[in-house]
Coordinates of C-alpha atoms in Angstrom, one line a residue:
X1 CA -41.8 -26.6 -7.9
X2 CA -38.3 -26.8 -9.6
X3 CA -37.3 -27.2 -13.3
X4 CA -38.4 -27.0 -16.0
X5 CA -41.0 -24.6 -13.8
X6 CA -38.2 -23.3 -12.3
X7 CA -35.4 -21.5 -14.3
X8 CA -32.9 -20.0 -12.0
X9 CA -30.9 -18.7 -15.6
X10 CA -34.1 -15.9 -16.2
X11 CA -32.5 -13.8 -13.5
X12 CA -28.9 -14.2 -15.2
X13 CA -29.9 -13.5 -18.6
X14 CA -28.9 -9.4 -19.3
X15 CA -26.5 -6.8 -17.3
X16 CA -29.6 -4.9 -16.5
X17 CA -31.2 -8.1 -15.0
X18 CA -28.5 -9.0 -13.2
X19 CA -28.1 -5.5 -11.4
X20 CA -31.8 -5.7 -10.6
X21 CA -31.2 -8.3 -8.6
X22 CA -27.8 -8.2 -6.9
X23 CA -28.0 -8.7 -3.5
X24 CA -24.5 -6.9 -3.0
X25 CA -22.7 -3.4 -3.9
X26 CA -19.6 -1.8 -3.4
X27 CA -19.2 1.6 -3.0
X28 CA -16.5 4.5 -2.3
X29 CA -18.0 5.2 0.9
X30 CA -17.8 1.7 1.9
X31 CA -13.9 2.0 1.8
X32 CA -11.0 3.1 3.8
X33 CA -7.1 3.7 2.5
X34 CA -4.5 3.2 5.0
X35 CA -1.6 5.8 4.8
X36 CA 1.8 5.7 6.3
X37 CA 3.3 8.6 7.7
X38 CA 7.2 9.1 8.4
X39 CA 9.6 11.8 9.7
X40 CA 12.3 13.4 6.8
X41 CA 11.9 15.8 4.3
X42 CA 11.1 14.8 0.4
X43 CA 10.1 11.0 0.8
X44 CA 7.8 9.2 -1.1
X45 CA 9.5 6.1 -0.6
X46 CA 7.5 2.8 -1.9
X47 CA 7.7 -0.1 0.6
X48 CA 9.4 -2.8 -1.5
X49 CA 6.6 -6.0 0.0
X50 CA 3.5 -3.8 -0.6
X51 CA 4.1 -2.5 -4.2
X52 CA 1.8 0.7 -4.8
X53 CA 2.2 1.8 -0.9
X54 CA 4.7 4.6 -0.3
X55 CA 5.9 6.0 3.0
X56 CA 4.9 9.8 2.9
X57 CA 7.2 12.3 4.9
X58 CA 5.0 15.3 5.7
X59 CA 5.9 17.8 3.1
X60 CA 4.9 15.3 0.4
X61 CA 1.8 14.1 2.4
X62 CA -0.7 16.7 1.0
X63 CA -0.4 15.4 -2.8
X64 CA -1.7 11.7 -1.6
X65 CA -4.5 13.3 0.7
X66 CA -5.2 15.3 -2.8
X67 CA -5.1 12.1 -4.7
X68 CA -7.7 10.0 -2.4
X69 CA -9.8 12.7 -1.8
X70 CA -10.1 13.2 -5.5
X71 CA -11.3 9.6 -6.0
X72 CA -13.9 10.3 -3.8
X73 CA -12.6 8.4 -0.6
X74 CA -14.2 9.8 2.6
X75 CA -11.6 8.2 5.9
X76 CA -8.2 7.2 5.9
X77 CA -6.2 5.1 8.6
X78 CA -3.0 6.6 10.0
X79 CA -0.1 4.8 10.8
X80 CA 3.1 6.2 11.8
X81 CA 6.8 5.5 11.3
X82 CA 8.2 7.2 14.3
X83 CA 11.8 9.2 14.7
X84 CA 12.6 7.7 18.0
X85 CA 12.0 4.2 19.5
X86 CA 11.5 3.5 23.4
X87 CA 10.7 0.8 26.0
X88 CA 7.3 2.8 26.4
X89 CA 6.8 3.8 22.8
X90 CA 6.2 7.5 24.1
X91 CA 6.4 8.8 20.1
X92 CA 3.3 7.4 20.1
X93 CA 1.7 9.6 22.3
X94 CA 3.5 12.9 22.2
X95 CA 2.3 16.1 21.4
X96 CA 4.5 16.0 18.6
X97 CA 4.6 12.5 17.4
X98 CA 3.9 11.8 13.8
X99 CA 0.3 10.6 13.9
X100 CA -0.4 13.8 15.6
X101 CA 1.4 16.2 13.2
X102 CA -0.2 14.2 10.3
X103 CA -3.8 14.7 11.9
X104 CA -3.2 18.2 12.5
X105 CA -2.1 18.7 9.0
X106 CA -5.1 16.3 7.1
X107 CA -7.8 18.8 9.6
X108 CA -6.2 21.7 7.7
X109 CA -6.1 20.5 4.1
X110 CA -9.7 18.9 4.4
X111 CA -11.7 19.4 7.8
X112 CA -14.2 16.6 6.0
X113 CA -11.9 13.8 5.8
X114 CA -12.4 11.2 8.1
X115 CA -9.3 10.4 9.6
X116 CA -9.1 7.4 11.9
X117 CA -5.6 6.7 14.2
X118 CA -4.7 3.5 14.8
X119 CA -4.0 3.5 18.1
X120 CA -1.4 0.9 19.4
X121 CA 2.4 0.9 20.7
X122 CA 4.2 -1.5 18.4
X123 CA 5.3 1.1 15.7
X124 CA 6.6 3.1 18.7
X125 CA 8.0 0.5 21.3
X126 CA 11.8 -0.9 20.8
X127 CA 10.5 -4.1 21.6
X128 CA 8.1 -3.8 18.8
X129 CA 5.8 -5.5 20.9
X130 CA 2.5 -3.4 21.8
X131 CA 2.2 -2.9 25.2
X132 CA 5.7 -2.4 27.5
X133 CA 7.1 -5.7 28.9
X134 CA 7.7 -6.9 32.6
X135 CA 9.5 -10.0 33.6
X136 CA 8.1 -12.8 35.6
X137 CA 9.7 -12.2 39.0
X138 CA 11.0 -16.3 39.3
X139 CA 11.2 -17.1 35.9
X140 CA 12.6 -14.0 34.3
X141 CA 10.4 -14.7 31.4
X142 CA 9.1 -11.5 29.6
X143 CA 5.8 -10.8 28.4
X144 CA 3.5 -7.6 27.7
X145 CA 2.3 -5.7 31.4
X146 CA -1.6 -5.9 29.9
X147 CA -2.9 -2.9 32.8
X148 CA 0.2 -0.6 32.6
X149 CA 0.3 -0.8 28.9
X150 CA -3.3 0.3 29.1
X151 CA -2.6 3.7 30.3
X152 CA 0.0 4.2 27.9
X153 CA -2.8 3.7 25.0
X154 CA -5.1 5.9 26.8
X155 CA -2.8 9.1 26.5
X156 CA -2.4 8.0 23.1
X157 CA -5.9 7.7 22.1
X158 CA -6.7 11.0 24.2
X159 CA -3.1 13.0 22.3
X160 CA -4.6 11.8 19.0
X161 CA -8.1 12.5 19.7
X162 CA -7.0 16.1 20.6
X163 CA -4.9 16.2 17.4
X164 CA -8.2 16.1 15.5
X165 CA -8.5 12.7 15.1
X166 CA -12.2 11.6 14.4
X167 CA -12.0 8.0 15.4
X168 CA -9.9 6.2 17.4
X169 CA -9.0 2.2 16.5
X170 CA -7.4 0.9 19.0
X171 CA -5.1 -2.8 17.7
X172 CA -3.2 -4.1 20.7
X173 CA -5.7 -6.6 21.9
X174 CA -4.9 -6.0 25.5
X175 CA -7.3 -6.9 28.0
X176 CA -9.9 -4.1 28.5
X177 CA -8.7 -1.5 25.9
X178 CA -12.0 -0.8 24.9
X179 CA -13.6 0.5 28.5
X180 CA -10.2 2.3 29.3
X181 CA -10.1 4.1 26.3
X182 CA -13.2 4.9 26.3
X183 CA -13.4 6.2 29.7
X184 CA -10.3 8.2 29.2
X185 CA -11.8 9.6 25.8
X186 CA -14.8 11.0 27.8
X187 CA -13.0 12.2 31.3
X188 CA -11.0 14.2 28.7
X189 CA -14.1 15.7 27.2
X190 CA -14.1 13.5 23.6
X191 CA -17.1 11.7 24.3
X192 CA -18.2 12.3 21.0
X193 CA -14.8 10.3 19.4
X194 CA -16.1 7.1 18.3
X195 CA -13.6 3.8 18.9
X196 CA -13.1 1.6 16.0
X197 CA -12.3 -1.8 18.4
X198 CA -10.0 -4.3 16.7
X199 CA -11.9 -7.0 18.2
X200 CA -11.1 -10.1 16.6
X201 CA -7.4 -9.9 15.4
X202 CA -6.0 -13.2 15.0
X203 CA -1.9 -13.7 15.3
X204 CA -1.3 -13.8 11.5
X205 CA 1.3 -15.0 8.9
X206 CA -0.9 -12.0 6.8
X207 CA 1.1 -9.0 8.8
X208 CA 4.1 -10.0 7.7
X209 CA 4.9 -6.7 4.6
X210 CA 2.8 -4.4 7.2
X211 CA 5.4 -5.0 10.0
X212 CA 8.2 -4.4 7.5
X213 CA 6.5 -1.1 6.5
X214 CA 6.4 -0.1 9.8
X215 CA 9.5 -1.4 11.4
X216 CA 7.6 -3.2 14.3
X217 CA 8.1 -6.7 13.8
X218 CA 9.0 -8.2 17.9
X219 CA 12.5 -8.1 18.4
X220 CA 11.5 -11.4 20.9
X221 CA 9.2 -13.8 20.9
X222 CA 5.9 -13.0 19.1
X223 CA 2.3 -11.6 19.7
X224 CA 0.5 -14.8 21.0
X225 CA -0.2 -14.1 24.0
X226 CA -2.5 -10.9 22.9
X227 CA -3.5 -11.8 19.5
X228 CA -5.7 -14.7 19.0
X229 CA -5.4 -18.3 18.1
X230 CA -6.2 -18.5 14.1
X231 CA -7.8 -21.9 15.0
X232 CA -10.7 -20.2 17.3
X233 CA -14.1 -18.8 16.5
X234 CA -16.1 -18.9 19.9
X235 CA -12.9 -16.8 21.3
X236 CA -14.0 -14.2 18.8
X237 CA -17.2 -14.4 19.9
X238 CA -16.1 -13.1 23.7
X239 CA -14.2 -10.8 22.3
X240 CA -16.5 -8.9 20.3
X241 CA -19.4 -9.4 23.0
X242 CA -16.5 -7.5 25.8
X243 CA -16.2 -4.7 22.8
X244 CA -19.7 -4.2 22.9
X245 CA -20.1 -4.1 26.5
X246 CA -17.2 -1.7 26.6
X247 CA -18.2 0.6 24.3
X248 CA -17.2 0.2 21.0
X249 CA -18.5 1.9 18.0
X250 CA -17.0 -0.3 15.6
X251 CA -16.5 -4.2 15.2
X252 CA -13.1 -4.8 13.4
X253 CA -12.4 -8.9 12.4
X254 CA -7.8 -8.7 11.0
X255 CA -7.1 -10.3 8.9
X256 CA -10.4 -10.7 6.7
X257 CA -9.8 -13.0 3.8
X258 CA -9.1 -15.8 5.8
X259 CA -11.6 -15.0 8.3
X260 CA -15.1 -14.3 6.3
X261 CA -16.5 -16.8 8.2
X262 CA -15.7 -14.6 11.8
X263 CA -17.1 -11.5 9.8
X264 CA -20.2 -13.5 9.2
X265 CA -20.8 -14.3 12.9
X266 CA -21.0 -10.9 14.4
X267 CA -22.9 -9.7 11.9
X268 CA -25.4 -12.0 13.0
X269 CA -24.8 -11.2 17.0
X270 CA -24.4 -7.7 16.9
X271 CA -26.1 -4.7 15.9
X272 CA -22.6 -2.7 15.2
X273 CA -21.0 -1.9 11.8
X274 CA -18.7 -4.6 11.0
X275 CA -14.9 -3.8 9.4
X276 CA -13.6 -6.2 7.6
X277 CA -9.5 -5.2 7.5
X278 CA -8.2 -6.5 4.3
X279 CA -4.5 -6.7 5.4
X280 CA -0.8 -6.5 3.6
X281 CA -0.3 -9.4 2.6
X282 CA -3.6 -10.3 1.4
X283 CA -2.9 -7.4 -0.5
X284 CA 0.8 -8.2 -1.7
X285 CA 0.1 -11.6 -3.1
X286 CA -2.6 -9.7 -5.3
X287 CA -0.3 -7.6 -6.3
X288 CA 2.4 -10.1 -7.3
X289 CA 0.4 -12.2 -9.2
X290 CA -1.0 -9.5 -11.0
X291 CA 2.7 -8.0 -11.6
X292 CA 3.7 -11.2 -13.2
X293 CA 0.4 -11.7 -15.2
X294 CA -1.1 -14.5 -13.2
X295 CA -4.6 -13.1 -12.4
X296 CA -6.9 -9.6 -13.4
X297 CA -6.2 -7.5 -10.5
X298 CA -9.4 -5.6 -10.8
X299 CA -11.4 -8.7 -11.4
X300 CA -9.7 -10.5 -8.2
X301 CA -9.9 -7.8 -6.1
X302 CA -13.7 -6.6 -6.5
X303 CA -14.7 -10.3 -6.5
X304 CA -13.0 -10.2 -3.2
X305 CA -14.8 -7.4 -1.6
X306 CA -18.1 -8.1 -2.5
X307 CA -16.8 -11.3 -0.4
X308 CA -16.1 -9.4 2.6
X309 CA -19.8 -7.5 1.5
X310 CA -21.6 -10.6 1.2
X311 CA -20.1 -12.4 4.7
X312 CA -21.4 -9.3 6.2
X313 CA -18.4 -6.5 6.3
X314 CA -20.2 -2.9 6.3
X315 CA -17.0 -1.2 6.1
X316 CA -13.6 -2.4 4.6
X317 CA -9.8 -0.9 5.0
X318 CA -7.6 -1.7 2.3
X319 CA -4.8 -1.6 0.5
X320 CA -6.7 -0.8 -2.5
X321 CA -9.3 1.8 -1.9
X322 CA -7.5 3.7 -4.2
X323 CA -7.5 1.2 -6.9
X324 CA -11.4 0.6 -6.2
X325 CA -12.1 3.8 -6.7
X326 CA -10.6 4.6 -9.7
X327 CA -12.3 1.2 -10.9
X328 CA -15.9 1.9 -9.7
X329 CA -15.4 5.9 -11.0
X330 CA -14.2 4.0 -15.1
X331 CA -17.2 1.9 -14.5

């Protein structure tokens, strides 16, 4: 049958209708705020390309766990700004490092918030590449050593689990993160620590404010040879199938916006949650726009996420959890 029979506009006709039958929600808990963590004393400093986002030191880190917590917001992702800078990034996995003070700290205001470490070595490396480089021995040419960087990220993921960290998401895209990490997780005796696999994360033009808030854009060359072509979906497919086989926990497709259609696939291949990362610049643009009156910022941005929703996402990180949440709390 079809019209006049059929009337497709009876299901449109009222608000109350048209919540009876959406086939989408968004909801606090399907969000998580990324948080930047520095060394100093007294900084709440906003990164210039990501206006809204503010570099917390950690005596000024409480009042923004405060603030999300408050909204409602049940996980955060850390990222650190680190003092020192070395060929090996060893910040990254000191006792002492930044992630690992912050974690501490977060466990001690609220034991109940979720916090999940990105685990990687660019923030931490003087290369800002994330692995440590070798050079070809007849060539001379240098790329990322992809099985000694992987026992570097293993004593991070195993210093930041031990910090208190409740899941570990590993971002370098190096060969075999997944069943490393995992295996160093367990022999440690944090079987229970979840990995939150960046599986599909494509060498983007979108990083470009992240790597300026965190200092780690490659001081050679660039990420190719780890991150993925932006022109291949099958690829992404064998990545997130080695994930699975690994270990992972979590499905993670960077950057999302661009990608819905790669969020949509493993949702239909696998039977893990999917995160959708909705990254700094797809966040920044937003926020220009809105700044100089181009667009509704809360109208663009939840049409967005019931995007990554409807492609499939089951979890989404972003810039603007905290905006969400006030939104969906007015509402």
């Amino acid at each position: 049958m079809s019209f006049p029979v059929v009337r497709n506009r009876r299901l449109r006709g009222t608000a109350a209708i048209r919540n009876l039958v959406r086939e989408n929600s968004l909801s606090v808990h399907d969000l998580v705020q990324p948080i930047f963590v520095t060394f100093g004393h007294n900084i709440k400093h906003e990164i210039e390309s990501m206006p809204g986002v503010y570099h917390f030191s950690l005596d000024r880190l409480e009042e923004e766990i405060k603030e999300i917590t408050g909204l409602g917001l049940q996980a955060i992702l850390l990222f650190g700004v680190p003092e020192h800078k070395d060929a090996e990034g060893t910040s990254a996995f000191a006792e002492d490092g930044i992630v690992q003070q912050a974690t501490r700290l977060i466990k001690q205001w609220n034991p109940n918030l979720l916090v999940i470490a990105d685990t990687c070595l660019c923030q931490f490396t003087d290369t800002g590449h994330c692995g440590v480089i070798h050079h070809h021995p007849v060539t001379g040419q240098a790329d990322v050593a992809n099985d000694a960087s992987l026992e570097l990220l293993v004593q991070t993921a195993i210093s930041q689990a031990k910090a208190g960290a409740d899941i570990i998401a590993p971002s370098n895209m190096m060969d075999g993160y997944v069943h490393a990490i995992r295996s160093g997780l367990d022999e440690a005796g944090y079987e229970q620590v979840p990995v939150m696999a960046y599986s599909v994360k494509y060498s983007s033009a979108y990083y470009g404010p992240f790597r300026d808030a965190v200092h780690s854009s490659p001081q050679f060359g660039d990420r190719k040879t780890y991150q993925m072509d932006p022109a291949n979906a099958r690829e992404a497919m064998r990545e997130a199938e080695n994930d699975v086989l690994e270990g992972a926990d979590f499905l993670m497709v960077k950057p999302a916006l661009a990608y819905m259609d790669i969020i949509r696939m493993l949702k239909e291949n696998f039977d893990l949650p999917v995160v959708a990362y909705n990254v700094s610049a797809e966040y920044s643009m937003v926020k220009a726009a809105a700044i100089q009156g181009w667009v509704n910022e809360q109208a663009i941005v939840m049409e967005t996420m019931l995007g990554f929703k409807r492609a499939g996402a089951d979890i989404i990180l972003t810039y603007f959890a905290k905006d969400i949440a006030g939104w969906l709390r007015a509402e």
